[in-house]
Coordinates of N, CA and C in Angstrom, one line a residue:
M116 N -84.5 -25.5 -9.3 CA -85.3 -24.3 -9.4 C -86.5 -24.4 -8.5
T117 N -86.6 -23.5 -7.5 CA -87.8 -23.6 -6.6 C -88.9 -22.8 -7.1
G118 N -88.7 -21.8 -8.0 CA -89.7 -21.0 -8.6 C -90.1 -19.9 -7.7
G119 N -89.4 -19.6 -6.7 CA -89.7 -18.5 -5.8 C -89.5 -17.1 -6.4
S120 N -88.6 -17.1 -7.4 CA -88.4 -15.8 -8.0 C -89.3 -15.4 -9.1
F121 N -90.2 -16.4 -9.5 CA -91.1 -16.2 -10.6 C -92.3 -15.4 -10.1
P122 N -92.9 -14.6 -11.0 CA -94.1 -13.9 -10.5 C -95.3 -14.9 -10.3
K123 N -96.3 -14.4 -9.6 CA -97.5 -15.2 -9.3 C -98.4 -15.5 -10.5
K124 N -98.2 -14.7 -11.6 CA -99.1 -14.8 -12.7 C -98.8 -16.0 -13.6
I125 N -97.7 -16.8 -13.3 CA -97.4 -17.9 -14.2 C -98.6 -18.9 -14.0
P126 N -99.1 -19.4 -15.2 CA -100.2 -20.4 -15.1 C -99.8 -21.7 -14.5
D127 N -100.7 -22.5 -14.1 CA -100.5 -23.8 -13.5 C -99.7 -24.7 -14.5
C128 N -99.9 -24.4 -15.8 CA -99.3 -25.2 -16.8 C -97.8 -25.2 -16.7
A129 N -97.2 -24.1 -16.3 CA -95.8 -24.0 -16.1 C -95.3 -25.0 -15.0
F130 N -96.0 -25.1 -13.9 CA -95.7 -25.9 -12.8 C -95.8 -27.4 -13.3
V131 N -96.8 -27.7 -14.1 CA -97.0 -29.0 -14.6 C -95.8 -29.4 -15.4
L132 N -95.3 -28.5 -16.3 CA -94.1 -28.7 -17.1 C -92.9 -28.9 -16.3
E133 N -92.8 -28.1 -15.2 CA -91.6 -28.3 -14.3 C -91.5 -29.6 -13.6
S134 N -92.7 -30.0 -13.1 CA -92.7 -31.2 -12.3 C -92.8 -32.4 -13.2
S135 N -93.2 -32.3 -14.4 CA -93.3 -33.4 -15.4 C -94.1 -34.5 -14.8
A136 N -95.1 -34.2 -14.0 CA -96.0 -35.2 -13.3 C -96.9 -35.8 -14.4
D137 N -97.4 -35.0 -15.3 CA -98.3 -35.6 -16.3 C -97.9 -34.9 -17.6
I138 N -97.2 -35.6 -18.5 CA -96.7 -35.1 -19.7 C -97.9 -34.8 -20.6
L139 N -98.9 -35.6 -20.6 CA -100.1 -35.4 -21.5 C -100.8 -34.1 -21.2
I140 N -101.0 -33.8 -19.9 CA -101.6 -32.5 -19.5 C -100.7 -31.4 -19.9
A141 N -99.4 -31.5 -19.8 CA -98.5 -30.5 -20.1 C -98.6 -30.2 -21.6
R142 N -98.6 -31.2 -22.4 CA -98.7 -31.1 -23.9 C -100.0 -30.4 -24.3
V143 N -101.1 -30.9 -23.7 CA -102.4 -30.3 -24.0 C -102.4 -28.8 -23.6
C144 N -101.9 -28.5 -22.5 CA -101.8 -27.1 -22.0 C -101.0 -26.3 -23.0
Y145 N -99.9 -26.8 -23.4 CA -99.0 -26.0 -24.3 C -99.6 -25.8 -25.6
V146 N -100.3 -26.8 -26.2 CA -100.9 -26.7 -27.5 C -102.1 -25.7 -27.4
F147 N -102.8 -25.8 -26.3 CA -103.9 -24.8 -26.1 C -103.5 -23.4 -26.0
L148 N -102.4 -23.1 -25.3 CA -101.9 -21.8 -25.2 C -101.4 -21.3 -26.5
L149 N -100.7 -22.2 -27.3 CA -100.2 -21.9 -28.6 C -101.4 -21.6 -29.5
W150 N -102.4 -22.4 -29.5 CA -103.6 -22.1 -30.3 C -104.3 -20.8 -30.0
V151 N -104.4 -20.5 -28.7 CA -104.9 -19.2 -28.3 C -104.1 -18.0 -28.8
S152 N -102.8 -18.2 -28.7 CA -101.9 -17.1 -29.2 C -102.0 -16.9 -30.7
V153 N -102.1 -18.0 -31.5 CA -102.2 -17.9 -32.9 C -103.6 -17.3 -33.3
T154 N -104.6 -17.7 -32.6 CA -106.0 -17.2 -32.9 C -106.0 -15.7 -32.6
I155 N -105.4 -15.2 -31.5 CA -105.4 -13.8 -31.2 C -104.6 -13.0 -32.2
F156 N -103.5 -13.6 -32.6 CA -102.6 -13.0 -33.6 C -103.3 -12.8 -35.0
E157 N -104.0 -13.9 -35.4 CA -104.8 -13.8 -36.7 C -105.9 -12.8 -36.6
A158 N -106.6 -12.8 -35.4 CA -107.7 -11.8 -35.2 C -107.2 -10.4 -35.3
A159 N -106.0 -10.2 -34.7 CA -105.4 -8.8 -34.7 C -105.0 -8.4 -36.1
Q160 N -104.5 -9.3 -36.9 CA -104.2 -9.0 -38.3 C -105.4 -8.7 -39.1
T161 N -106.5 -9.4 -38.9 CA -107.7 -9.1 -39.6 C -108.3 -7.7 -39.2
V162 N -108.2 -7.4 -38.0 CA -108.7 -6.1 -37.5 C -107.8 -5.0 -38.1
L163 N -106.5 -5.2 -38.2 CA -105.6 -4.1 -38.7 C -105.8 -4.0 -40.2
Q164 N -106.1 -5.0 -40.9 CA -106.3 -4.9 -42.3 C -107.7 -4.3 -42.6

C-alpha cells in the first residue's frame, strides 16, 4: 500500500502505524486518539442530558 489513494487529512499516526518504525509512538498515538474520542463522547452525552 503506497497510501496515494488516502486523503491528506490522515494524521501522521497512521503513517507511523503503517511503517511500524516505532511501535511505542504508534501505541501512544492510538491511546491518545481513543482517549480524545471517549472524552468527546462523554461530553456530548452530558450536554444532551
